[in-house]
Amino acid sequence: MLWILISLFFFFCAVREIRSSFIAPAGYDLPMPVSKPYLAVVLGLAVLFAWPTVHRWYFQWYLSGRATVLADDHRAKVHCNTMFDTMLDSEMLASGHANPRTGEIAIQKPWCDRLMSYLAHPTRASELEVVSLDIFTHESMHVRGEMNEARTECQAVQRNYRAAKLFGVSDETAKQNALDYFNTTYQMRGKIGGMQGAYYSDQCAPGKAMDEHLSDSTWATP
Ligand SMILES: [Zn+2]
């Protein structure tokens, strides 16, 4: 928000400069010619300061559309928290949270950036970047209506392959990333236990009680 205000200030400077070339500014008898270098600088600064916010708005809109598809058409609205939002968030320690009633999903500060990095180079995704994909799928499952964390996470595990493909990741890479999450990070949660254990169930595996037998499940064999 602060960046947008700074951007608006520079935009205002540009408008004032153009305006003074038509209407004489206070204290002058004649309109002043536009200073092109000044105009270029203030317009450049206006765009520069607006860019991070505009880019985040676009990314949120892009994520919202895909989260809605994953949530079986329950309308999702994704918000990528800035550092400031995260500080004010009552659930600041969670990587993300969702409200199934309103469809609002909040993703905390570094995780939207990590998801952006994942989408930029899925073939060489780091473990954390793959986790960011799972956080996105997990929160989408809350919007779909599930609130039990172990069941929500298992639904996400089975849909991470679908999620990656919705982002345009190639079939082979999407499968690999989704399976990597299930085989490593997810299994670690079970071993760590405690808070992490609440997101894990040994029934979340092919053929077990939580298997939804999705035709495009992460673990389905083609
Ligand atoms: Zn959750």
JSON list of C-alpha atoms and ligand atoms in Angstrom, two decimals:
[
{"chain": "A", "resi": 1, "resn": "MET", "atom": "CA", "xyz": [0.00, 0.00, 0.00]},
{"chain": "A", "resi": 2, "resn": "LEU", "atom": "CA", "xyz": [2.87, 2.34, 0.88]},
{"chain": "A", "resi": 3, "resn": "TRP", "atom": "CA", "xyz": [4.47, 1.66, -2.54]},
{"chain": "A", "resi": 4, "resn": "ILE", "atom": "CA", "xyz": [1.20, 2.54, -4.27]},
{"chain": "A", "resi": 5, "resn": "LEU", "atom": "CA", "xyz": [1.02, 5.84, -2.36]},
{"chain": "A", "resi": 6, "resn": "ILE", "atom": "CA", "xyz": [4.59, 6.70, -3.39]},
{"chain": "A", "resi": 7, "resn": "SER", "atom": "CA", "xyz": [3.73, 5.74, -6.97]},
{"chain": "A", "resi": 8, "resn": "LEU", "atom": "CA", "xyz": [0.64, 7.98, -6.88]},
{"chain": "A", "resi": 9, "resn": "PHE", "atom": "CA", "xyz": [2.79, 10.85, -5.62]},
{"chain": "A", "resi": 10, "resn": "PHE", "atom": "CA", "xyz": [5.12, 10.57, -8.64]},
{"chain": "A", "resi": 11, "resn": "PHE", "atom": "CA", "xyz": [2.12, 10.18, -10.94]},
{"chain": "A", "resi": 12, "resn": "PHE", "atom": "CA", "xyz": [0.72, 13.38, -9.43]},
{"chain": "A", "resi": 13, "resn": "CYS", "atom": "CA", "xyz": [4.06, 15.14, -10.14]},
{"chain": "A", "resi": 14, "resn": "ALA", "atom": "CA", "xyz": [3.76, 14.08, -13.82]},
{"chain": "A", "resi": 15, "resn": "VAL", "atom": "CA", "xyz": [0.18, 15.29, -14.07]},
{"chain": "A", "resi": 16, "resn": "ARG", "atom": "CA", "xyz": [1.13, 18.62, -12.48]},
{"chain": "A", "resi": 17, "resn": "GLU", "atom": "CA", "xyz": [4.01, 19.03, -14.96]},
{"chain": "A", "resi": 18, "resn": "ILE", "atom": "CA", "xyz": [1.73, 18.37, -17.97]},
{"chain": "A", "resi": 19, "resn": "ARG", "atom": "CA", "xyz": [-0.98, 20.61, -16.54]},
{"chain": "A", "resi": 20, "resn": "SER", "atom": "CA", "xyz": [1.46, 23.54, -16.17]},
{"chain": "A", "resi": 21, "resn": "SER", "atom": "CA", "xyz": [2.16, 23.35, -19.92]},
{"chain": "A", "resi": 22, "resn": "PHE", "atom": "CA", "xyz": [-1.51, 24.21, -20.59]},
{"chain": "A", "resi": 23, "resn": "ILE", "atom": "CA", "xyz": [-2.41, 26.44, -17.65]},
{"chain": "A", "resi": 24, "resn": "ALA", "atom": "CA", "xyz": [0.00, 29.00, -16.23]},
{"chain": "A", "resi": 25, "resn": "PRO", "atom": "CA", "xyz": [1.09, 27.90, -12.75]},
{"chain": "A", "resi": 26, "resn": "ALA", "atom": "CA", "xyz": [0.52, 30.27, -9.81]},
{"chain": "A", "resi": 27, "resn": "GLY", "atom": "CA", "xyz": [2.89, 33.25, -10.00]},
{"chain": "A", "resi": 28, "resn": "TYR", "atom": "CA", "xyz": [3.51, 32.86, -13.75]},
{"chain": "A", "resi": 29, "resn": "ASP", "atom": "CA", "xyz": [1.83, 34.72, -16.62]},
{"chain": "A", "resi": 30, "resn": "LEU", "atom": "CA", "xyz": [2.31, 32.01, -19.23]},
{"chain": "A", "resi": 31, "resn": "PRO", "atom": "CA", "xyz": [2.13, 28.20, -19.26]},
{"chain": "A", "resi": 32, "resn": "MET", "atom": "CA", "xyz": [5.55, 26.54, -18.80]},
{"chain": "A", "resi": 33, "resn": "PRO", "atom": "CA", "xyz": [6.97, 24.11, -21.39]},
{"chain": "A", "resi": 34, "resn": "VAL", "atom": "CA", "xyz": [7.09, 20.49, -20.25]},
{"chain": "A", "resi": 35, "resn": "SER", "atom": "CA", "xyz": [10.50, 19.31, -19.06]},
{"chain": "A", "resi": 36, "resn": "LYS", "atom": "CA", "xyz": [10.79, 15.97, -20.85]},
{"chain": "A", "resi": 37, "resn": "PRO", "atom": "CA", "xyz": [13.62, 14.54, -18.69]},
{"chain": "A", "resi": 38, "resn": "TYR", "atom": "CA", "xyz": [11.69, 15.45, -15.51]},
{"chain": "A", "resi": 39, "resn": "LEU", "atom": "CA", "xyz": [8.51, 13.89, -16.91]},
{"chain": "A", "resi": 40, "resn": "ALA", "atom": "CA", "xyz": [10.37, 10.71, -17.90]},
{"chain": "A", "resi": 41, "resn": "VAL", "atom": "CA", "xyz": [11.92, 10.40, -14.43]},
{"chain": "A", "resi": 42, "resn": "VAL", "atom": "CA", "xyz": [8.70, 10.90, -12.46]},
{"chain": "A", "resi": 43, "resn": "LEU", "atom": "CA", "xyz": [6.68, 8.59, -14.76]},
{"chain": "A", "resi": 44, "resn": "GLY", "atom": "CA", "xyz": [9.47, 5.98, -14.52]},
{"chain": "A", "resi": 45, "resn": "LEU", "atom": "CA", "xyz": [9.41, 6.20, -10.70]},
{"chain": "A", "resi": 46, "resn": "ALA", "atom": "CA", "xyz": [5.60, 5.96, -10.69]},
{"chain": "A", "resi": 47, "resn": "VAL", "atom": "CA", "xyz": [5.75, 2.70, -12.67]},
{"chain": "A", "resi": 48, "resn": "LEU", "atom": "CA", "xyz": [8.69, 1.37, -10.61]},
{"chain": "A", "resi": 49, "resn": "PHE", "atom": "CA", "xyz": [6.92, 1.85, -7.29]},
{"chain": "A", "resi": 50, "resn": "ALA", "atom": "CA", "xyz": [3.58, 0.51, -8.57]},
{"chain": "A", "resi": 51, "resn": "TRP", "atom": "CA", "xyz": [5.12, -2.64, -10.10]},
{"chain": "A", "resi": 52, "resn": "PRO", "atom": "CA", "xyz": [5.54, -4.87, -6.97]},
{"chain": "A", "resi": 53, "resn": "THR", "atom": "CA", "xyz": [1.94, -4.24, -5.88]},
{"chain": "A", "resi": 54, "resn": "VAL", "atom": "CA", "xyz": [0.45, -4.60, -9.36]},
{"chain": "A", "resi": 55, "resn": "HIS", "atom": "CA", "xyz": [2.47, -7.79, -9.88]},
{"chain": "A", "resi": 56, "resn": "ARG", "atom": "CA", "xyz": [1.23, -9.18, -6.54]},
{"chain": "A", "resi": 57, "resn": "TRP", "atom": "CA", "xyz": [-2.39, -8.34, -7.46]},
{"chain": "A", "resi": 58, "resn": "TYR", "atom": "CA", "xyz": [-1.97, -10.17, -10.75]},
{"chain": "A", "resi": 59, "resn": "PHE", "atom": "CA", "xyz": [-0.40, -13.20, -9.04]},
{"chain": "A", "resi": 60, "resn": "GLN", "atom": "CA", "xyz": [-3.23, -13.30, -6.44]},
{"chain": "A", "resi": 61, "resn": "TRP", "atom": "CA", "xyz": [-5.82, -13.22, -9.22]},
{"chain": "A", "resi": 62, "resn": "TYR", "atom": "CA", "xyz": [-3.95, -16.00, -11.05]},
{"chain": "A", "resi": 63, "resn": "LEU", "atom": "CA", "xyz": [-3.76, -18.14, -7.89]},
{"chain": "A", "resi": 64, "resn": "SER", "atom": "CA", "xyz": [-7.43, -17.50, -7.02]},
{"chain": "A", "resi": 65, "resn": "GLY", "atom": "CA", "xyz": [-8.60, -18.94, -10.34]},
{"chain": "A", "resi": 66, "resn": "ARG", "atom": "CA", "xyz": [-6.58, -22.13, -9.90]},
{"chain": "A", "resi": 67, "resn": "ALA", "atom": "CA", "xyz": [-7.52, -22.52, -6.21]},
{"chain": "A", "resi": 68, "resn": "THR", "atom": "CA", "xyz": [-11.20, -22.32, -7.24]},
{"chain": "A", "resi": 69, "resn": "VAL", "atom": "CA", "xyz": [-10.71, -25.18, -9.71]},
{"chain": "A", "resi": 70, "resn": "LEU", "atom": "CA", "xyz": [-8.91, -27.29, -7.09]},
{"chain": "A", "resi": 71, "resn": "ALA", "atom": "CA", "xyz": [-11.70, -26.54, -4.58]},
{"chain": "A", "resi": 72, "resn": "ASP", "atom": "CA", "xyz": [-14.26, -28.04, -6.98]},
{"chain": "A", "resi": 73, "resn": "ASP", "atom": "CA", "xyz": [-15.61, -24.59, -7.90]},
{"chain": "A", "resi": 74, "resn": "HIS", "atom": "CA", "xyz": [-15.96, -23.26, -4.36]},
{"chain": "A", "resi": 75, "resn": "ARG", "atom": "CA", "xyz": [-14.89, -19.69, -4.97]},
{"chain": "A", "resi": 76, "resn": "ALA", "atom": "CA", "xyz": [-11.40, -19.01, -3.61]},
{"chain": "A", "resi": 77, "resn": "LYS", "atom": "CA", "xyz": [-9.76, -15.64, -3.11]},
{"chain": "A", "resi": 78, "resn": "VAL", "atom": "CA", "xyz": [-6.03, -15.83, -2.51]},
{"chain": "A", "resi": 79, "resn": "HIS", "atom": "CA", "xyz": [-4.16, -13.08, -0.70]},
{"chain": "A", "resi": 80, "resn": "CYS", "atom": "CA", "xyz": [-0.35, -13.06, -0.62]},
{"chain": "A", "resi": 81, "resn": "ASN", "atom": "CA", "xyz": [0.47, -11.39, 2.67]},
{"chain": "A", "resi": 82, "resn": "THR", "atom": "CA", "xyz": [3.14, -8.70, 2.68]},
{"chain": "A", "resi": 83, "resn": "MET", "atom": "CA", "xyz": [5.50, -8.50, 5.67]},
{"chain": "A", "resi": 84, "resn": "PHE", "atom": "CA", "xyz": [3.16, -5.91, 7.15]},
{"chain": "A", "resi": 85, "resn": "ASP", "atom": "CA", "xyz": [0.06, -8.15, 6.65]},
{"chain": "A", "resi": 86, "resn": "THR", "atom": "CA", "xyz": [1.91, -11.07, 8.24]},
{"chain": "A", "resi": 87, "resn": "MET", "atom": "CA", "xyz": [2.79, -8.98, 11.31]},
{"chain": "A", "resi": 88, "resn": "LEU", "atom": "CA", "xyz": [-0.88, -8.09, 11.79]},
{"chain": "A", "resi": 89, "resn": "ASP", "atom": "CA", "xyz": [-2.10, -11.64, 11.09]},
{"chain": "A", "resi": 90, "resn": "SER", "atom": "CA", "xyz": [-3.48, -13.43, 14.15]},
{"chain": "A", "resi": 91, "resn": "GLU", "atom": "CA", "xyz": [-2.24, -16.69, 12.60]},
{"chain": "A", "resi": 92, "resn": "MET", "atom": "CA", "xyz": [1.18, -15.35, 11.66]},
{"chain": "A", "resi": 93, "resn": "LEU", "atom": "CA", "xyz": [2.98, -18.56, 12.62]},
{"chain": "A", "resi": 94, "resn": "ALA", "atom": "CA", "xyz": [0.99, -20.67, 10.14]},
{"chain": "A", "resi": 95, "resn": "SER", "atom": "CA", "xyz": [2.32, -20.71, 6.56]},
{"chain": "A", "resi": 96, "resn": "GLY", "atom": "CA", "xyz": [-1.19, -20.07, 5.39]},
{"chain": "A", "resi": 97, "resn": "HIS", "atom": "CA", "xyz": [-4.81, -20.26, 6.46]},
{"chain": "A", "resi": 98, "resn": "ALA", "atom": "CA", "xyz": [-8.19, -20.37, 4.81]},
{"chain": "A", "resi": 99, "resn": "ASN", "atom": "CA", "xyz": [-11.81, -19.63, 5.63]},
{"chain": "A", "resi": 100, "resn": "PRO", "atom": "CA", "xyz": [-14.17, -22.13, 3.96]},
{"chain": "A", "resi": 101, "resn": "ARG", "atom": "CA", "xyz": [-17.14, -19.81, 4.54]},
{"chain": "A", "resi": 102, "resn": "THR", "atom": "CA", "xyz": [-15.70, -16.84, 2.62]},
{"chain": "A", "resi": 103, "resn": "GLY", "atom": "CA", "xyz": [-13.23, -18.72, 0.40]},
{"chain": "A", "resi": 104, "resn": "GLU", "atom": "CA", "xyz": [-10.43, -16.42, 1.55]},
{"chain": "A", "resi": 105, "resn": "ILE", "atom": "CA", "xyz": [-6.94, -17.88, 1.58]},
{"chain": "A", "resi": 106, "resn": "ALA", "atom": "CA", "xyz": [-4.02, -16.02, 3.14]},
{"chain": "A", "resi": 107, "resn": "ILE", "atom": "CA", "xyz": [-0.49, -17.15, 2.32]},
{"chain": "A", "resi": 108, "resn": "GLN", "atom": "CA", "xyz": [2.25, -15.76, 4.56]},
{"chain": "A", "resi": 109, "resn": "LYS", "atom": "CA", "xyz": [5.20, -13.70, 3.42]},
{"chain": "A", "resi": 110, "resn": "PRO", "atom": "CA", "xyz": [7.91, -15.92, 1.97]},
{"chain": "A", "resi": 111, "resn": "TRP", "atom": "CA", "xyz": [5.58, -18.63, 0.64]},
{"chain": "A", "resi": 112, "resn": "CYS", "atom": "CA", "xyz": [4.02, -16.73, -2.27]},
{"chain": "A", "resi": 113, "resn": "ASP", "atom": "CA", "xyz": [7.54, -15.76, -3.40]},
{"chain": "A", "resi": 114, "resn": "ARG", "atom": "CA", "xyz": [8.60, -19.40, -3.14]},
{"chain": "A", "resi": 115, "resn": "LEU", "atom": "CA", "xyz": [5.57, -20.48, -5.18]},
{"chain": "A", "resi": 116, "resn": "MET", "atom": "CA", "xyz": [6.52, -17.88, -7.78]},
{"chain": "A", "resi": 117, "resn": "SER", "atom": "CA", "xyz": [10.06, -19.30, -7.88]},
{"chain": "A", "resi": 118, "resn": "TYR", "atom": "CA", "xyz": [8.67, -22.82, -8.18]},
{"chain": "A", "resi": 119, "resn": "LEU", "atom": "CA", "xyz": [6.58, -21.80, -11.20]},
{"chain": "A", "resi": 120, "resn": "ALA", "atom": "CA", "xyz": [9.61, -20.11, -12.77]},
{"chain": "A", "resi": 121, "resn": "HIS", "atom": "CA", "xyz": [11.71, -23.32, -12.73]},
{"chain": "A", "resi": 122, "resn": "PRO", "atom": "CA", "xyz": [9.67, -26.40, -11.73]},
{"chain": "A", "resi": 123, "resn": "THR", "atom": "CA", "xyz": [12.23, -28.82, -13.15]},
{"chain": "A", "resi": 124, "resn": "ARG", "atom": "CA", "xyz": [14.82, -27.74, -10.57]},
{"chain": "A", "resi": 125, "resn": "ALA", "atom": "CA", "xyz": [12.48, -26.96, -7.70]},
{"chain": "A", "resi": 126, "resn": "SER", "atom": "CA", "xyz": [13.96, -26.93, -4.21]},
{"chain": "A", "resi": 127, "resn": "GLU", "atom": "CA", "xyz": [12.23, -28.84, -1.41]},
{"chain": "A", "resi": 128, "resn": "LEU", "atom": "CA", "xyz": [10.81, -25.58, 0.00]},
{"chain": "A", "resi": 129, "resn": "GLU", "atom": "CA", "xyz": [9.45, -24.58, -3.41]},
{"chain": "A", "resi": 130, "resn": "VAL", "atom": "CA", "xyz": [7.61, -27.91, -3.67]},
{"chain": "A", "resi": 131, "resn": "VAL", "atom": "CA", "xyz": [6.29, -27.31, -0.13]},
{"chain": "A", "resi": 132, "resn": "SER", "atom": "CA", "xyz": [4.91, -23.94, -1.32]},
{"chain": "A", "resi": 133, "resn": "LEU", "atom": "CA", "xyz": [2.90, -25.81, -3.97]},
{"chain": "A", "resi": 134, "resn": "ASP", "atom": "CA", "xyz": [1.50, -28.09, -1.26]},
{"chain": "A", "resi": 135, "resn": "ILE", "atom": "CA", "xyz": [0.58, -25.12, 0.97]},
{"chain": "A", "resi": 136, "resn": "PHE", "atom": "CA", "xyz": [-1.39, -23.67, -1.93]},
{"chain": "A", "resi": 137, "resn": "THR", "atom": "CA", "xyz": [-3.18, -27.00, -2.57]},
{"chain": "A", "resi": 138, "resn": "HIS", "atom": "CA", "xyz": [-3.74, -27.54, 1.16]},
{"chain": "A", "resi": 139, "resn": "GLU", "atom": "CA", "xyz": [-5.46, -24.16, 1.62]},
{"chain": "A", "resi": 140, "resn": "SER", "atom": "CA", "xyz": [-7.56, -24.82, -1.49]},
{"chain": "A", "resi": 141, "resn": "MET", "atom": "CA", "xyz": [-8.78, -28.03, 0.19]},
{"chain": "A", "resi": 142, "resn": "HIS", "atom": "CA", "xyz": [-9.96, -25.98, 3.19]},
{"chain": "A", "resi": 143, "resn": "VAL", "atom": "CA", "xyz": [-11.99, -23.80, 0.80]},
{"chain": "A", "resi": 144, "resn": "ARG", "atom": "CA", "xyz": [-13.37, -27.03, -0.66]},
{"chain": "A", "resi": 145, "resn": "GLY", "atom": "CA", "xyz": [-14.82, -27.63, 2.82]},
{"chain": "A", "resi": 146, "resn": "GLU", "atom": "CA", "xyz": [-12.45, -29.87, 4.79]},
{"chain": "A", "resi": 147, "resn": "MET", "atom": "CA", "xyz": [-11.21, -28.56, 8.14]},
{"chain": "A", "resi": 148, "resn": "ASN", "atom": "CA", "xyz": [-9.57, -31.62, 9.71]},
{"chain": "A", "resi": 149, "resn": "GLU", "atom": "CA", "xyz": [-5.86, -30.99, 9.11]},
{"chain": "A", "resi": 150, "resn": "ALA", "atom": "CA", "xyz": [-4.81, -34.61, 8.47]},
{"chain": "A", "resi": 151, "resn": "ARG", "atom": "CA", "xyz": [-7.62, -35.14, 5.94]},
{"chain": "A", "resi": 152, "resn": "THR", "atom": "CA", "xyz": [-7.00, -31.72, 4.33]},
{"chain": "A", "resi": 153, "resn": "GLU", "atom": "CA", "xyz": [-3.31, -32.46, 3.92]},
{"chain": "A", "resi": 154, "resn": "CYS", "atom": "CA", "xyz": [-4.02, -35.91, 2.48]},
{"chain": "A", "resi": 155, "resn": "GLN", "atom": "CA", "xyz": [-6.44, -34.41, -0.06]},
{"chain": "A", "resi": 156, "resn": "ALA", "atom": "CA", "xyz": [-3.68, -31.95, -0.99]},
{"chain": "A", "resi": 157, "resn": "VAL", "atom": "CA", "xyz": [-1.07, -34.72, -1.31]},
{"chain": "A", "resi": 158, "resn": "GLN", "atom": "CA", "xyz": [-3.31, -36.48, -3.83]},
{"chain": "A", "resi": 159, "resn": "ARG", "atom": "CA", "xyz": [-3.95, -33.24, -5.77]},
{"chain": "A", "resi": 160, "resn": "ASN", "atom": "CA", "xyz": [-0.47, -31.68, -5.91]},
{"chain": "A", "resi": 161, "resn": "TYR", "atom": "CA", "xyz": [0.03, -33.32, -9.30]},
{"chain": "A", "resi": 162, "resn": "ARG", "atom": "CA", "xyz": [-3.26, -31.78, -10.54]},
{"chain": "A", "resi": 163, "resn": "ALA", "atom": "CA", "xyz": [-2.29, -28.41, -9.01]},
{"chain": "A", "resi": 164, "resn": "ALA", "atom": "CA", "xyz": [1.10, -28.33, -10.74]},
{"chain": "A", "resi": 165, "resn": "LYS", "atom": "CA", "xyz": [-0.53, -29.20, -14.06]},
{"chain": "A", "resi": 166, "resn": "LEU", "atom": "CA", "xyz": [-3.08, -26.39, -13.57]},
{"chain": "A", "resi": 167, "resn": "PHE", "atom": "CA", "xyz": [-0.07, -24.05, -13.41]},
{"chain": "A", "resi": 168, "resn": "GLY", "atom": "CA", "xyz": [1.14, -25.39, -16.74]},
{"chain": "A", "resi": 169, "resn": "VAL", "atom": "CA", "xyz": [3.96, -27.55, -15.34]},
{"chain": "A", "resi": 170, "resn": "SER", "atom": "CA", "xyz": [4.78, -30.43, -17.69]},
{"chain": "A", "resi": 171, "resn": "ASP", "atom": "CA", "xyz": [3.19, -33.80, -16.92]},
{"chain": "A", "resi": 172, "resn": "GLU", "atom": "CA", "xyz": [6.45, -35.53, -16.02]},
{"chain": "A", "resi": 173, "resn": "THR", "atom": "CA", "xyz": [7.73, -32.73, -13.76]},
{"chain": "A", "resi": 174, "resn": "ALA", "atom": "CA", "xyz": [4.34, -32.27, -12.07]},
{"chain": "A", "resi": 175, "resn": "LYS", "atom": "CA", "xyz": [4.25, -35.98, -11.23]},
{"chain": "A", "resi": 176, "resn": "GLN", "atom": "CA", "xyz": [7.83, -35.96, -9.96]},
{"chain": "A", "resi": 177, "resn": "ASN", "atom": "CA", "xyz": [7.34, -32.88, -7.75]},
{"chain": "A", "resi": 178, "resn": "ALA", "atom": "CA", "xyz": [4.07, -34.22, -6.29]},
{"chain": "A", "resi": 179, "resn": "LEU", "atom": "CA", "xyz": [5.58, -37.65, -5.60]},
{"chain": "A", "resi": 180, "resn": "ASP", "atom": "CA", "xyz": [8.71, -36.08, -4.08]},
{"chain": "A", "resi": 181, "resn": "TYR", "atom": "CA", "xyz": [6.48, -34.22, -1.62]},
{"chain": "A", "resi": 182, "resn": "PHE", "atom": "CA", "xyz": [4.54, -37.37, -0.71]},
{"chain": "A", "resi": 183, "resn": "ASN", "atom": "CA", "xyz": [7.63, -39.58, -0.37]},
{"chain": "A", "resi": 184, "resn": "THR", "atom": "CA", "xyz": [9.85, -37.20, 1.55]},
{"chain": "A", "resi": 185, "resn": "THR", "atom": "CA", "xyz": [8.35, -34.08, 3.18]},
{"chain": "A", "resi": 186, "resn": "TYR", "atom": "CA", "xyz": [5.01, -35.71, 3.96]},
{"chain": "A", "resi": 187, "resn": "GLN", "atom": "CA", "xyz": [6.60, -38.84, 5.47]},
{"chain": "A", "resi": 188, "resn": "MET", "atom": "CA", "xyz": [8.90, -36.61, 7.57]},
{"chain": "A", "resi": 189, "resn": "ARG", "atom": "CA", "xyz": [5.83, -35.00, 9.14]},
{"chain": "A", "resi": 190, "resn": "GLY", "atom": "CA", "xyz": [4.79, -38.40, 10.48]},
{"chain": "A", "resi": 191, "resn": "LYS", "atom": "CA", "xyz": [8.27, -39.03, 11.91]},
{"chain": "A", "resi": 192, "resn": "ILE", "atom": "CA", "xyz": [8.58, -35.58, 13.54]},
{"chain": "A", "resi": 193, "resn": "GLY", "atom": "CA", "xyz": [5.16, -35.91, 15.21]},
{"chain": "A", "resi": 194, "resn": "GLY", "atom": "CA", "xyz": [3.85, -33.14, 17.51]},
{"chain": "A", "resi": 195, "resn": "MET", "atom": "CA", "xyz": [2.31, -30.23, 15.60]},
{"chain": "A", "resi": 196, "resn": "GLN", "atom": "CA", "xyz": [3.58, -31.70, 12.31]},
{"chain": "A", "resi": 197, "resn": "GLY", "atom": "CA", "xyz": [2.00, -35.05, 13.17]},
{"chain": "A", "resi": 198, "resn": "ALA", "atom": "CA", "xyz": [-1.47, -33.44, 13.13]},
{"chain": "A", "resi": 199, "resn": "TYR", "atom": "CA", "xyz": [-1.01, -33.05, 9.36]},
{"chain": "A", "resi": 200, "resn": "TYR", "atom": "CA", "xyz": [-0.05, -36.69, 8.83]},
{"chain": "A", "resi": 201, "resn": "SER", "atom": "CA", "xyz": [-1.87, -40.01, 8.71]},
{"chain": "A", "resi": 202, "resn": "ASP", "atom": "CA", "xyz": [-0.52, -43.44, 7.89]},
{"chain": "A", "resi": 203, "resn": "GLN", "atom": "CA", "xyz": [-3.88, -43.98, 6.18]},
{"chain": "A", "resi": 204, "resn": "CYS", "atom": "CA", "xyz": [-2.85, -41.44, 3.55]},
{"chain": "A", "resi": 205, "resn": "ALA", "atom": "CA", "xyz": [-1.34, -43.80, 1.00]},
{"chain": "A", "resi": 206, "resn": "PRO", "atom": "CA", "xyz": [-2.38, -45.72, -2.12]},
{"chain": "A", "resi": 207, "resn": "GLY", "atom": "CA", "xyz": [-5.18, -48.17, -1.30]},
{"chain": "A", "resi": 208, "resn": "LYS", "atom": "CA", "xyz": [-5.47, -46.98, 2.33]},
{"chain": "A", "resi": 209, "resn": "ALA", "atom": "CA", "xyz": [-8.55, -45.43, 4.01]},
{"chain": "A", "resi": 210, "resn": "MET", "atom": "CA", "xyz": [-7.84, -41.84, 2.85]},
{"chain": "A", "resi": 211, "resn": "ASP", "atom": "CA", "xyz": [-7.17, -42.76, -0.79]},
{"chain": "A", "resi": 212, "resn": "GLU", "atom": "CA", "xyz": [-9.85, -40.96, -2.84]},
{"chain": "A", "resi": 213, "resn": "HIS", "atom": "CA", "xyz": [-8.98, -43.03, -5.92]},
{"chain": "A", "resi": 214, "resn": "LEU", "atom": "CA", "xyz": [-8.79, -39.92, -8.09]},
{"chain": "A", "resi": 215, "resn": "SER", "atom": "CA", "xyz": [-8.07, -40.76, -11.71]},
{"chain": "A", "resi": 216, "resn": "ASP", "atom": "CA", "xyz": [-5.35, -38.07, -11.74]},
{"chain": "A", "resi": 217, "resn": "SER", "atom": "CA", "xyz": [-4.11, -38.74, -8.22]},
{"chain": "A", "resi": 218, "resn": "THR", "atom": "CA", "xyz": [-0.45, -38.02, -7.46]},
{"chain": "A", "resi": 219, "resn": "TRP", "atom": "CA", "xyz": [0.06, -41.71, -6.81]},
{"chain": "A", "resi": 220, "resn": "ALA", "atom": "CA", "xyz": [-2.19, -43.12, -9.54]},
{"chain": "A", "resi": 221, "resn": "THR", "atom": "CA", "xyz": [-0.33, -45.21, -12.10]},
{"chain": "A", "resi": 222, "resn": "PRO", "atom": "CA", "xyz": [-1.25, -44.19, -15.63]},
{"chain": "B", "resi": 1, "resn": "ZN", "atom": "ZN", "xyz": [-4.77, -26.42, 7.24]}
]
